[in-house]
Short mmCIF file of C-alpha atoms in Angstrom, two decimals:
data_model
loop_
_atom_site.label_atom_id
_atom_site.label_comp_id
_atom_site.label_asym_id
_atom_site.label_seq_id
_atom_site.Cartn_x
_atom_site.Cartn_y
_atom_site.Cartn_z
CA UNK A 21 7.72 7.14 -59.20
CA UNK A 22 8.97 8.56 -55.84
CA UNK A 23 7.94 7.89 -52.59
CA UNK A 24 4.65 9.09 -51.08
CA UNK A 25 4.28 12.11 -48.95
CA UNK A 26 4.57 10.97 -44.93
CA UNK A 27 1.32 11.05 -42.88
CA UNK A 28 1.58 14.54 -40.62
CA UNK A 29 2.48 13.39 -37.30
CA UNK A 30 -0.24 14.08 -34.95
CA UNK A 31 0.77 15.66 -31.39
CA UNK A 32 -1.23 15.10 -28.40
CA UNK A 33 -1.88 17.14 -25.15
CA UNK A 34 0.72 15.99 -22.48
CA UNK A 35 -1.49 16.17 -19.69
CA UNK A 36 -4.92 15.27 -20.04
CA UNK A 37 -7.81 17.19 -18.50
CA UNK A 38 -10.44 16.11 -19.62
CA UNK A 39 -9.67 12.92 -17.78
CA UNK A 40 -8.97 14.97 -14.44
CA UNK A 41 -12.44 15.77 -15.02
CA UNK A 42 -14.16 12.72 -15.69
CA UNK A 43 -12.47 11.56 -12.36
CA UNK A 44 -13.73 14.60 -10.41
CA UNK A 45 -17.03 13.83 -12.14
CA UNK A 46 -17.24 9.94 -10.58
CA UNK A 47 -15.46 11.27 -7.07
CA UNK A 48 -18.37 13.38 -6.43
CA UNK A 49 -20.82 11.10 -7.86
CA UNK A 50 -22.50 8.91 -4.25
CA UNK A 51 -25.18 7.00 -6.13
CA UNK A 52 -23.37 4.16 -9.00
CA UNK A 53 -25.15 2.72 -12.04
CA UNK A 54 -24.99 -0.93 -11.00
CA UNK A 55 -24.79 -1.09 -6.64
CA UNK A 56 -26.25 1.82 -4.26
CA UNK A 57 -23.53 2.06 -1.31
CA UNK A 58 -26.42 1.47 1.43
CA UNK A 59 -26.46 -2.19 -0.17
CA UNK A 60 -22.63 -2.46 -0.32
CA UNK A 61 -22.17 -4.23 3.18
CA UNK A 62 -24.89 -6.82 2.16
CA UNK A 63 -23.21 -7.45 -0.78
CA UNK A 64 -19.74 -8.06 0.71
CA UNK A 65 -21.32 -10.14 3.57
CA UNK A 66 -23.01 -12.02 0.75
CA UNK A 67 -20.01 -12.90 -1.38
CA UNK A 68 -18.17 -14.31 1.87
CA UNK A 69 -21.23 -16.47 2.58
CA UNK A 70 -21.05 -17.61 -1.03
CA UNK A 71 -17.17 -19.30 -0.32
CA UNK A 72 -15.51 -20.58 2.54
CA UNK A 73 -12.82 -19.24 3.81
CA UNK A 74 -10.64 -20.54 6.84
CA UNK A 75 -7.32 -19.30 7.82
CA UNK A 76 -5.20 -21.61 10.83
CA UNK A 77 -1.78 -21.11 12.36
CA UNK A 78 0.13 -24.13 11.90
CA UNK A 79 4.16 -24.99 13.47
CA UNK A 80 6.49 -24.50 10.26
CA UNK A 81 6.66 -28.13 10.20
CA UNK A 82 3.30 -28.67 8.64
CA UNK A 83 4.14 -25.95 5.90
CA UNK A 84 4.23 -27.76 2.41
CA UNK A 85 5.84 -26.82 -0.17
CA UNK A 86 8.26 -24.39 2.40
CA UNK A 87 11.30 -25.22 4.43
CA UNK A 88 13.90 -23.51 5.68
CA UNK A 89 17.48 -23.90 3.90
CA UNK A 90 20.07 -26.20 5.79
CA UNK A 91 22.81 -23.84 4.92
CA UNK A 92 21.20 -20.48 5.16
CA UNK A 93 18.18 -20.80 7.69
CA UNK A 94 16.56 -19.00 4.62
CA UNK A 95 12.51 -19.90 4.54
CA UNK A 96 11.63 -20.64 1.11
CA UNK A 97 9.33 -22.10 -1.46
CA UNK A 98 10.56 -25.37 -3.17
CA UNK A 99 9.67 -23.95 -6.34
CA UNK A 100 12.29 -21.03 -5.68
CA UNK A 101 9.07 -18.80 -6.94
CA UNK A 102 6.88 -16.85 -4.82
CA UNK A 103 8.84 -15.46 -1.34
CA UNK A 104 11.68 -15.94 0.80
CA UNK A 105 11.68 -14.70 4.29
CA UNK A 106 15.46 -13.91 4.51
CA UNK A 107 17.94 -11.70 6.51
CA UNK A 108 18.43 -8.20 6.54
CA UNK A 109 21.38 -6.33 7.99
CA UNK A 110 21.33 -2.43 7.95
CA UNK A 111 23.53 0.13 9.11
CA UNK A 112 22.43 4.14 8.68
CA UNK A 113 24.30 7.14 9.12
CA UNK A 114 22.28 8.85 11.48
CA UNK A 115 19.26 8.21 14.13
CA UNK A 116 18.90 6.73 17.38
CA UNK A 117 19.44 3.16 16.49
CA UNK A 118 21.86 2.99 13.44
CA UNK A 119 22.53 -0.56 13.20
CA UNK A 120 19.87 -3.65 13.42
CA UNK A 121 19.63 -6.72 11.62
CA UNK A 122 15.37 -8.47 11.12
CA UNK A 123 14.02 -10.68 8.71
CA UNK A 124 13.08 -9.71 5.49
CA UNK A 125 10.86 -10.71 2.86
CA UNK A 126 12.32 -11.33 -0.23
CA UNK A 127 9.94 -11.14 -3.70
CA UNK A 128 11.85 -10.11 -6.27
CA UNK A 129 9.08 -10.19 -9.03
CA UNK A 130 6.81 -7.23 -10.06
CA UNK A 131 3.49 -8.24 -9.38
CA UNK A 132 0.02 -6.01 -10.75
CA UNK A 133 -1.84 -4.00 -9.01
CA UNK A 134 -4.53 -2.80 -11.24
CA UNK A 135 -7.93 -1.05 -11.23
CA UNK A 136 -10.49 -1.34 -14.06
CA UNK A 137 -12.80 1.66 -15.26
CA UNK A 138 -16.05 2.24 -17.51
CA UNK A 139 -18.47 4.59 -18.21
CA UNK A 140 -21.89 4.19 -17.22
CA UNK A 141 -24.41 6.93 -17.60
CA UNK A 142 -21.39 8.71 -18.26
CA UNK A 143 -19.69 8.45 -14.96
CA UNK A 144 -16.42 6.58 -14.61
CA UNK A 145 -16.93 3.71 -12.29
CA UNK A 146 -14.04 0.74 -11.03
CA UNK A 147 -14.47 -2.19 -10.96
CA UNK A 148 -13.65 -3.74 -7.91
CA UNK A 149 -12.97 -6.53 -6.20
CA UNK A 150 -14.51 -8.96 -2.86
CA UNK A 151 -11.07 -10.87 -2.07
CA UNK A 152 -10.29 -12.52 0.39
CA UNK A 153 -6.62 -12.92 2.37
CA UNK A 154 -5.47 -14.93 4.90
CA UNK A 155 -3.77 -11.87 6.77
CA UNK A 156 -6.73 -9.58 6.64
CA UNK A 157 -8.85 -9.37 10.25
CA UNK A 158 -12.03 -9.69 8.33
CA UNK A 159 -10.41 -11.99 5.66
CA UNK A 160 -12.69 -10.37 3.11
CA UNK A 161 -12.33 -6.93 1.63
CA UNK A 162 -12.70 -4.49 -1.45
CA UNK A 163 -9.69 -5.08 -3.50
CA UNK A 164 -8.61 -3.81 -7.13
CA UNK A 165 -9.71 -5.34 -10.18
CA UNK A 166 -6.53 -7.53 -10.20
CA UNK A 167 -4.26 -7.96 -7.69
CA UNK A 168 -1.73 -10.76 -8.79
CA UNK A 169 2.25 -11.71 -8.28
CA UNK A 170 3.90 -12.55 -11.58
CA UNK A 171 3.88 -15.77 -10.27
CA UNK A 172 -0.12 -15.66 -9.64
CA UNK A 173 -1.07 -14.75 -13.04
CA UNK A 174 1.68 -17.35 -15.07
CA UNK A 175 0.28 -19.94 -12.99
CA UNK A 176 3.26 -20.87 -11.03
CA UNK A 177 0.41 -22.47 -8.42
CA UNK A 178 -1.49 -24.21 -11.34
CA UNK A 179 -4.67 -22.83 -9.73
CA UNK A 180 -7.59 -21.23 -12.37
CA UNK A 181 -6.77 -17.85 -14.70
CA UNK A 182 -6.61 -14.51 -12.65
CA UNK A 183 -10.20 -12.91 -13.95
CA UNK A 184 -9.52 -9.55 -15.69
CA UNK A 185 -5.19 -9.74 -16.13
CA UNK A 186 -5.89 -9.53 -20.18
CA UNK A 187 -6.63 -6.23 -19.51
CA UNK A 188 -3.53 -5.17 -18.07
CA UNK A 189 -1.35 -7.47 -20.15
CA UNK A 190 -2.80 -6.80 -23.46
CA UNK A 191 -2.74 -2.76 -24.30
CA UNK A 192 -4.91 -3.46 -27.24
CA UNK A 193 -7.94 -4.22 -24.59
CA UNK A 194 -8.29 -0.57 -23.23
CA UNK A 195 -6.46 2.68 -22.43
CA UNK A 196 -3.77 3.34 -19.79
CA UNK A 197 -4.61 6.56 -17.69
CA UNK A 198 -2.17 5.31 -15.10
CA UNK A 199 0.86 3.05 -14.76
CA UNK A 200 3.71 3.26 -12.27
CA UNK A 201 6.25 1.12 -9.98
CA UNK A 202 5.12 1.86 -6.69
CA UNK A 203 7.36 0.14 -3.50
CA UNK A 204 5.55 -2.20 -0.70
CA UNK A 205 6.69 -1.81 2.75
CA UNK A 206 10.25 -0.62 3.40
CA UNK A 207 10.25 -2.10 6.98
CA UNK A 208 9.58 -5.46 5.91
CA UNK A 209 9.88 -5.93 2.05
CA UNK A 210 13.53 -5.74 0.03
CA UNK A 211 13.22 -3.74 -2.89
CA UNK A 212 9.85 -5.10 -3.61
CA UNK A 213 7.62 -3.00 -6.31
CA UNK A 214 4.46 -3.87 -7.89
CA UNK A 215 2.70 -2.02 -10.99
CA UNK A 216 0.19 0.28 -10.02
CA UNK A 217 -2.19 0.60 -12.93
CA UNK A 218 -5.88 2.20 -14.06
CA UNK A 219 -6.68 0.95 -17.46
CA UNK A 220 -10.00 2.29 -19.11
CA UNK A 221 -11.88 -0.80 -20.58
CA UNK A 222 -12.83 -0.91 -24.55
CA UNK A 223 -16.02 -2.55 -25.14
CA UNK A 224 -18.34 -4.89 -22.98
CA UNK A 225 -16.61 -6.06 -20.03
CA UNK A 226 -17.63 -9.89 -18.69
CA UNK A 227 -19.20 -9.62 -15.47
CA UNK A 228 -18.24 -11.89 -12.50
CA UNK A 229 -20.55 -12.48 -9.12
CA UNK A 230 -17.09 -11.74 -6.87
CA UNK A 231 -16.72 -7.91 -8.70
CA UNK A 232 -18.90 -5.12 -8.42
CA UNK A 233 -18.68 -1.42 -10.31
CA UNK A 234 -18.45 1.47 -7.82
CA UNK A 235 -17.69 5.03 -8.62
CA UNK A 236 -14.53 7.16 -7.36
CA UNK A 237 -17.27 8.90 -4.55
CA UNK A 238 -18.87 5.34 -3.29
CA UNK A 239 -14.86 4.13 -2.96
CA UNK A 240 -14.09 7.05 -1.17
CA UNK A 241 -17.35 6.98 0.78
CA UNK A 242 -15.94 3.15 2.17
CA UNK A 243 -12.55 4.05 3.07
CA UNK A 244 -14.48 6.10 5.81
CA UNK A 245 -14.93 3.14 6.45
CA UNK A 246 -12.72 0.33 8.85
CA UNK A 247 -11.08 -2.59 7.32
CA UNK A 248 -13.05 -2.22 4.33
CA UNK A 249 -11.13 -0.89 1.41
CA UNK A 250 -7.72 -3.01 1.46
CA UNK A 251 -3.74 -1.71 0.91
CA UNK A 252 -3.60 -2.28 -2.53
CA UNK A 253 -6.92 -0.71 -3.72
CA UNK A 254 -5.73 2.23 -1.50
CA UNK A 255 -2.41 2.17 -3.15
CA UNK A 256 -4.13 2.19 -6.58
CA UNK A 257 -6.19 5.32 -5.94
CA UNK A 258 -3.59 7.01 -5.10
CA UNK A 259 -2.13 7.18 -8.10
CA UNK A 260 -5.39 8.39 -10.03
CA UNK A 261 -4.21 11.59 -11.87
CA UNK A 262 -6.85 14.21 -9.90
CA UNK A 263 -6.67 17.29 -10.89
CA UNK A 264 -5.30 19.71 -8.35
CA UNK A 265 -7.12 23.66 -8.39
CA UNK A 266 -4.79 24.94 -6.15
CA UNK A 267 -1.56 26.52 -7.88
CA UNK A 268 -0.13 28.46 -4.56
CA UNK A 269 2.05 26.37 -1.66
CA UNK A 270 4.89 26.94 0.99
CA UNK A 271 7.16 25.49 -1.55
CA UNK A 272 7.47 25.44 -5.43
CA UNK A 273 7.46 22.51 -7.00
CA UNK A 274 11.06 22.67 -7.86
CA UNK A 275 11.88 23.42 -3.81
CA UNK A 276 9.96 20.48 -2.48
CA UNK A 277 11.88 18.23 -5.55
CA UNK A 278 15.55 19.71 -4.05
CA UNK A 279 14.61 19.32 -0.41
CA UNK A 280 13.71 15.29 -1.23
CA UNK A 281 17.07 14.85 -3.45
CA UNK A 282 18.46 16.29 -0.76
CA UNK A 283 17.49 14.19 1.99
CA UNK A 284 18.25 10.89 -0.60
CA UNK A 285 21.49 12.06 -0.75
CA UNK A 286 22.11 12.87 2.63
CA UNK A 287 21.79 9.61 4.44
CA UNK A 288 24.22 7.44 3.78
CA UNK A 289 22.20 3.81 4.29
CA UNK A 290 23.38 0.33 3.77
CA UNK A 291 20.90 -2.96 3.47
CA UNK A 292 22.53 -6.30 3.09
CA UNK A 293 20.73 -9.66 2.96
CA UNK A 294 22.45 -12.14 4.83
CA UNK A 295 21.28 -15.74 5.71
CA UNK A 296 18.37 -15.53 8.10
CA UNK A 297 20.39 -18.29 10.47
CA UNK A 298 22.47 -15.69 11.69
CA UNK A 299 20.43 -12.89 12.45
CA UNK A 300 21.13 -11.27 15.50
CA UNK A 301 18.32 -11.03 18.28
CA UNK A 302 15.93 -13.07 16.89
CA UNK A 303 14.79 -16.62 18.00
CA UNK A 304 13.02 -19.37 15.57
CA UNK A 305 11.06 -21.94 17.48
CA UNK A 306 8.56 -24.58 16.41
CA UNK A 307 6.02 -21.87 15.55
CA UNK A 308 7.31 -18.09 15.00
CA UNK A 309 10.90 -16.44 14.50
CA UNK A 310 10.75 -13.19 17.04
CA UNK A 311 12.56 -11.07 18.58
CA UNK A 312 14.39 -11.30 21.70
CA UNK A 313 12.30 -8.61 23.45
CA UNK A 314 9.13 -9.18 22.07
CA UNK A 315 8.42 -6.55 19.80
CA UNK A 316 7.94 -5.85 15.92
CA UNK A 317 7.20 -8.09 14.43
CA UNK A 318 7.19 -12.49 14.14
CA UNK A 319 7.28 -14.74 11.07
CA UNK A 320 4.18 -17.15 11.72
CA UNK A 321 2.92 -20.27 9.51
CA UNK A 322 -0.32 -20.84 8.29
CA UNK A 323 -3.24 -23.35 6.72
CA UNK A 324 -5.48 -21.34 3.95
CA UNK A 325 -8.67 -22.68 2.65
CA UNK A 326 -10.49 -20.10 0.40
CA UNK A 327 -13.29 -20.80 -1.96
CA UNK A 328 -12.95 -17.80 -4.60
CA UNK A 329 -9.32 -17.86 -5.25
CA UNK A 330 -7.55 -19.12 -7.87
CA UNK A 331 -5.64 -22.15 -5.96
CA UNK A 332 -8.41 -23.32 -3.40
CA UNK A 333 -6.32 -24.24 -0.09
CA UNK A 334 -2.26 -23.23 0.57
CA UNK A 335 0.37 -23.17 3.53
CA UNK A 336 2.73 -20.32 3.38
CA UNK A 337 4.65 -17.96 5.90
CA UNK A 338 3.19 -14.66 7.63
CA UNK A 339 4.67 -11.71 8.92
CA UNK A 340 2.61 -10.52 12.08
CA UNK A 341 3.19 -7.58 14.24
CA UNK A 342 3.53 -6.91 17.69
CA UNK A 343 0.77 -4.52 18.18
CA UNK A 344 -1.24 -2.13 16.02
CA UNK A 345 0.47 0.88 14.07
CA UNK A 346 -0.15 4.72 14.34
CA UNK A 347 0.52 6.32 10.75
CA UNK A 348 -0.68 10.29 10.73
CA UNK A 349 -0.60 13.70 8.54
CA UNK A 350 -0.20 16.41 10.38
CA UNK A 351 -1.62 19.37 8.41
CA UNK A 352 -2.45 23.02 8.22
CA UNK A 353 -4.10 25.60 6.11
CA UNK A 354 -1.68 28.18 5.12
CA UNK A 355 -3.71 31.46 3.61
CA UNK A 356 -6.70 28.75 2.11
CA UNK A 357 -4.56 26.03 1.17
CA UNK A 358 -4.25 22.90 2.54
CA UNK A 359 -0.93 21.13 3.36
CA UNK A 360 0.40 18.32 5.25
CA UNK A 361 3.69 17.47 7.04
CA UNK A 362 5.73 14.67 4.67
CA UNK A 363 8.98 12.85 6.39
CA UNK A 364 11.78 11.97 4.13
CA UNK A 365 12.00 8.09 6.07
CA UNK A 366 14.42 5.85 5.87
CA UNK A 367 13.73 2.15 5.87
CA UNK A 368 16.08 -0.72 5.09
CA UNK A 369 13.91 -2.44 2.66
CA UNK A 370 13.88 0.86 -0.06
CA UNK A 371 15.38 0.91 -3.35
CA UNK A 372 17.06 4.02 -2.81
CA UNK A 373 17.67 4.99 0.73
CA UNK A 374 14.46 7.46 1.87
CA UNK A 375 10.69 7.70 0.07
CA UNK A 376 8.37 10.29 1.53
CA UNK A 377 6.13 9.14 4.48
CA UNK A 378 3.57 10.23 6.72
CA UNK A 379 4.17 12.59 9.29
CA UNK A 380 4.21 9.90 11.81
CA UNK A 381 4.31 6.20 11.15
CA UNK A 382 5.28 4.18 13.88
CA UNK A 383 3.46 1.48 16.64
CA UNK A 384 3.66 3.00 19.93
CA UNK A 385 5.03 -0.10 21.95
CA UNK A 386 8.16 -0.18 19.98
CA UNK A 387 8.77 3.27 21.88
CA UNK A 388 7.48 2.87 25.31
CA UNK A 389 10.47 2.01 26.87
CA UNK A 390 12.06 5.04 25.74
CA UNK A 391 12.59 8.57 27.37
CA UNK A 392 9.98 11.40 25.19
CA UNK A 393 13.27 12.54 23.90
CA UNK A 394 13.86 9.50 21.80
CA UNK A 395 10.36 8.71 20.46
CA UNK A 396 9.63 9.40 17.44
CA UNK A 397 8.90 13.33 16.40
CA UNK A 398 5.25 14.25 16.41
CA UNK A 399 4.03 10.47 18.26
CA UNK A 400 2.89 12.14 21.14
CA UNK A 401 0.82 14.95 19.04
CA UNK A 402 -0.18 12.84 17.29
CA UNK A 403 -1.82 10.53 20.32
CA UNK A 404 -3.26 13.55 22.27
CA UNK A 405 -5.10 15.09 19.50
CA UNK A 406 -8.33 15.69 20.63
CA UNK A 407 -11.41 14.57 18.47
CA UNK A 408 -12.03 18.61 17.39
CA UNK A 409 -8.88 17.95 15.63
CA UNK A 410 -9.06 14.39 13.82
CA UNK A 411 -9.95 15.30 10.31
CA UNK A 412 -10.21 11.68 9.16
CA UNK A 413 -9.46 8.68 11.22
CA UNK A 414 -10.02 4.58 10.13
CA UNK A 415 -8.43 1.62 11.18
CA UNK A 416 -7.09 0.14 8.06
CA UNK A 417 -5.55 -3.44 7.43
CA UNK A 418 -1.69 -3.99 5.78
CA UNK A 419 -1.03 -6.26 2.64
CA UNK A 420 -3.05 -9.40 3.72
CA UNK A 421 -0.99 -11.49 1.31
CA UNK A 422 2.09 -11.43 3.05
CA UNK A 423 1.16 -9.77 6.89
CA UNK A 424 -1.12 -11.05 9.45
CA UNK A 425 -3.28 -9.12 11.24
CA UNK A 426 -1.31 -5.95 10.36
CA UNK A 427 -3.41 -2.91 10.88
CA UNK A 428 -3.01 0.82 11.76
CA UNK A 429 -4.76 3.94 13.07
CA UNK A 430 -5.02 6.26 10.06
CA UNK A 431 -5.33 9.71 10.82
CA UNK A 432 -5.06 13.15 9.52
CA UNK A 433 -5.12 15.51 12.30
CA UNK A 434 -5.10 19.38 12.25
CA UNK A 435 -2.54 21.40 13.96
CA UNK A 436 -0.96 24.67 14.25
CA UNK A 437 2.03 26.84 14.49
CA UNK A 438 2.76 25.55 18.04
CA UNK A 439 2.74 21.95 17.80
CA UNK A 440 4.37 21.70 13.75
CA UNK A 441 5.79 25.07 13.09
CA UNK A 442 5.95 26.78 9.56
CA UNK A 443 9.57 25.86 9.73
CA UNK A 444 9.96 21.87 10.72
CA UNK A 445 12.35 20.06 11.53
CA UNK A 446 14.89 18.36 9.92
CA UNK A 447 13.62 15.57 7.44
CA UNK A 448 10.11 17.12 7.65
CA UNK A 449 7.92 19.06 4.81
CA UNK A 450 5.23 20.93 4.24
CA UNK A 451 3.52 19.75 0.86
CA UNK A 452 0.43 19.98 -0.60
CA UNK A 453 -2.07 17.12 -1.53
CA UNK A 454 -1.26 18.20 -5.09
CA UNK A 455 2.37 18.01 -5.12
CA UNK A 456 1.81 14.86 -2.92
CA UNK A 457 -0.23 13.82 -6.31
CA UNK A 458 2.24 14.63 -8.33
CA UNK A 459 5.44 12.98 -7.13
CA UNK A 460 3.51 10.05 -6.52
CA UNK A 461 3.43 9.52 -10.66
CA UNK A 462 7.44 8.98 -9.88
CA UNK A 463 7.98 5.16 -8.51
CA UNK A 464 9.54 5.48 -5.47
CA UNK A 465 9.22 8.89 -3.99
CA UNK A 466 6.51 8.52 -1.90
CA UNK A 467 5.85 5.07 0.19
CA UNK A 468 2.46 3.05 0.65
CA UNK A 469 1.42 4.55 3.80
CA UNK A 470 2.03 7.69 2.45
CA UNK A 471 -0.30 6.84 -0.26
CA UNK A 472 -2.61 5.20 1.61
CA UNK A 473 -3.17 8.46 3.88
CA UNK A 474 -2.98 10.03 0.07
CA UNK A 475 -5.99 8.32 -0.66
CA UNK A 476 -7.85 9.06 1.78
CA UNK A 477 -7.14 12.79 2.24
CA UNK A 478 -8.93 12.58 -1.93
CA UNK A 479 -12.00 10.74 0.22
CA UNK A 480 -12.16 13.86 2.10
CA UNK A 481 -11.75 16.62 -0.17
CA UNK A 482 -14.81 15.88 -2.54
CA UNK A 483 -18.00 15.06 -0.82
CA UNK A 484 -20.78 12.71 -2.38
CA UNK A 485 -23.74 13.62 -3.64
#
C-alpha cells in the first residue's frame, strides 16, 4: 500500500487587514467595556492608595547586593544578573564633539515588553497595567501588560511570578499580531533591546485588581495626557500594525530605505566599554558619579519599597539627568498628506551606528553655553513655536526602571517651507507616519523617542467617539 496523498498546504494573506481594522475599530472607540476614561484617574489614584510605595536616595554605601569592582570601578550586582553601570568610550567621524567617554548601562538580556488584547463587545481592548517605578515622578503609571527583564520573570530576585508572562512565553495561549526587538536609549544603554510584543488572548483571561482593559482610543485619549502613559507602553503602541490610507509621500518607500542605509553607512562610529574607573571627566563621590561640569546626566543610589511588585523592597543604581529633555517632530502637509522631519542620530549606545529619531531630541542646558551655530539643528524652532503651532505637546517620563526623574517635552509642532524646507539638511527626512509605521516592524531602525512621538502622532490622528 503506498503512502497517502499530502494534506494541500494552506497559504495565508501576508499582511493582515482585517486586523488593521479591528485596531482602527478600538482607536476610535472612547467609551471601553469594563472602565469609562472619566473614572480612569480614580482608578489609578486608587490602586496607589491600595500599596505603598516609597522611593529614597541613599550614598552607594548602603546599596545591597551592589558594589563597585576593585579592579574596574565597574557598579554591579553580586549576582552578575540584572545591570552594570560601566564605561563607555566613543569616537565618531563627524559632529561637533567627536570624542567623549560617560557611563553606560550595561543589560545585556532581552527583557519583554508586551501588551495583552481581547475582544469585548467586539472591540479590541489592552490590557494594561498600574505599575509603579522608583524613577517615575509620580511613581505610578499605565504600563503594558508585562513589562519584565529576563531576569524578572526567571526569578533571579526570588520575588512572586510576573502576572500574565505565560502569555508571551507560551504561543499556544493566544495569537501574535506583533513581535519585534526594539532598542532602549542609545545615550545611556549599550546595545540593550527588549521584545516588543501584542499577543491576542485565547479564552478567559484571569483578572487582577492592579490591571484594567482599555481600548486603543481611551490609551490614546491618556497619552494627552502628562506622566500618565509610561515609555514602555508608548514603545509598545508603536509597534501596533495600523493601517496607513495614505499611498502618496515625498519619498518612495524604497528612497526613504536608501537614504537610512545610507546614513548607517556613512558614519563611521566606534563604542568601546572600558572600566568605569577610568572614565574621563567624571567624578564618583559618596553619593552620585557626575560630570565635571555639571551636566547630563549622574548615577544616583536608591532605597525602594513597593507594595504591588513582585520583590517588595530593593536598592539598586539610577541614572538621573541634569535637567528636562526637549524631543520634537517637525512636520508639514505636503498636497494632503502629512509628514514629519526624521534624523538619522547617532548615539554611542546603538547596535549599529544611527536609528531614526525625532526631529529634535536634545535638553537645552547641555547647549547653552554654545554659540546658535553649534546647537543642535531645529532646537531653537523648536522652542519658539508658538502655541498656533503645537499640534500635540505632553510631558512624558523615561524608563522608570533604570532613570530617575527622566522626563521630556513631547511635541509635534507644525512648520513650513521657511523654517524646515522641502529639501533638509543633511541627516534629516521627510517621512510619513506610515512609513514611520512601517520601518518600525524592523528592530532597530527607528529609536524609542522616535516611537514614543510615533505613538502619539496615532493619538492624534483618530479622534474618540
Amino acid at each position: 500500500m503506498g503512502p497517502s496523498p499530502a494534506e494541500p498546504v494552506q497559504l495565508r494573506p501576508r499582511d493582515d487587514a482585517a486586523l488593521a481594522d479591528r485596531l482602527a475599530l478600538s482607536a476610535a472607540a472612547g467609551r471601553g467595556a469594563h472602565l469609562a476614561t472619566e473614572d480612569f484617574a480614580d482608578w489609578l489614584a486608587a490602586r496607589g492608595r491600595a500599596h505603598r510605595f516609597e522611593v529614597e536616595r541613599i550614598p552607594f554605601a548602603e546599596l545591597e547586593g551592589w558594589s563597585f569592582d576593585e579592579a574596574t570601578g565597574n557598579l554591579g550586582h553580586h549576582s552578575g544578573r540584572f545591570f552594570s553601570v560601566e564605561g563607555l568610550r566613543v569616537t565618531v567621524g563627524d559632529g561637533l564633539v567627536q570624542h567623549w567617554q560617560q557611563p553606560v548601562i550595561k543589560q545585556p538580556e532581552v527583557g519583554i515588553l508586551g501588551i495583552l488584547v481581547k475582544e469585548f463587545d467586539g472591540v479590541l481592548h489592552l490590557l494594561m497595567q498600574a505599575k509603579m517605578e522608583p524613577g517615575n515622578p509620580n511613581l505610578l503609571q499605565l504600563s503594558p501588560t508585562v513589562q519584565a527583564t529576563r531576569s524578572n520573570y526567571t526569578k533571579v530576585h526570588r520575588g512572586s511570578d510576573v502576572q500574565y508572562i505565560e502569555y508571551f512565553t507560551d504561543p499556544a495561549r493566544g495569537r501574535v499580531l506583533a513581535d519585534v526587538l526594539q532598542s532602549e536609549h542609545g545615550s545611556w544603554f549599550f546595545r540593550k533591546s527588549n521584545r516588543n510584543m501584542v499577543v491576542e488572548a485565547v479564552g478567559e483571561v484571569p483578572e487582577h485588581e492592579d490591571f484594567c482593559w482599555l481600548t486603543l482610543g481611551q490609551v490614546n485619549e491618556l497619552l494627552l495626557r502628562d506622566n500618565v502613559v509610561n515609555m514602555d507602553s508608548r514603545t509598545v503602541l508603536s509597534c501596533m500594525p495600523l493601517a496607513d490610507p495614505r499611498s502618496r509621500a515625498l519619498s518612495s518607500d524604497t528612497e526613504v530605505l536608501s537614504w537610512f542605509t545610507t546614513e548607517r553607512s556613512r558614519h563611521d562610529v566606534s563604542a568601546e566599554r572600558i572600566p568605569l574607573a577610568s572614565v574621563r571627566d567624571w567624578q564618583r563621590g559618596e553619593w552620585s558619579i557626575d560630570h565635571e561640569d555639571g551636566r547630563y546626566f549622574r548615577t544616583v543610589a536608591v532605597r525602594v519599597r513597593a507594595g504591588s511588585r513582585e520583590v517588595g523592597s530593593w536598592t539598586q543604581p539610577l541614572f538621573e539627568p541634569v535637567g528636562r529633555g526637549v524631543t520634537a517632530f517637525l512636520t508639514r502637509t505636503v498636497d494632503g498628506v502629512r509628514h514629519v522631519l526624521v534624523h538619522a542620530r547617532v548615539e554611542g549606545g546603538f547596535l549599529d551606528t544611527v536609528e531614526l529619531g525625532p526631529t529634535v531630541q536634545a535638553t537645552e542646558g547641555n547647549y547653552a553655553h554654545l554659540p546658535a551655530g553649534d546647537r543642535p539643528p531645529f532646537l531653537d524652532t523648536v522652542l519658539r513655536a508658538g502655541p498656533e503651532r503645537i499640534h500635540y505637546q505632553a510631558v512624558h517620563s523615561e524608563e522608570g526602571g533604570r532613570f530617575l526623574n527622566a522626563e521630556s517635552r513631547y511635541l509635534i509642532v507644525e512648520a513650513d517651507e521657511r523654517t524646515a524646507a522641502s529639501e533638509p539638511p543633511e541627516g534629516f527626512r521627510w517621512v510619513t507616519p506610515g512609513q514611520l509605521t512601517s520601518l518600525v516592524r524592523h528592530g532597530h531602525y527607528v529609536n524609542v523617542q522616535a516611537r514614543t512621538l510615533l505613538a502619539c502622532l496615532n493619538a492624534t490622528a483618530v479622534p474618540a467617539r
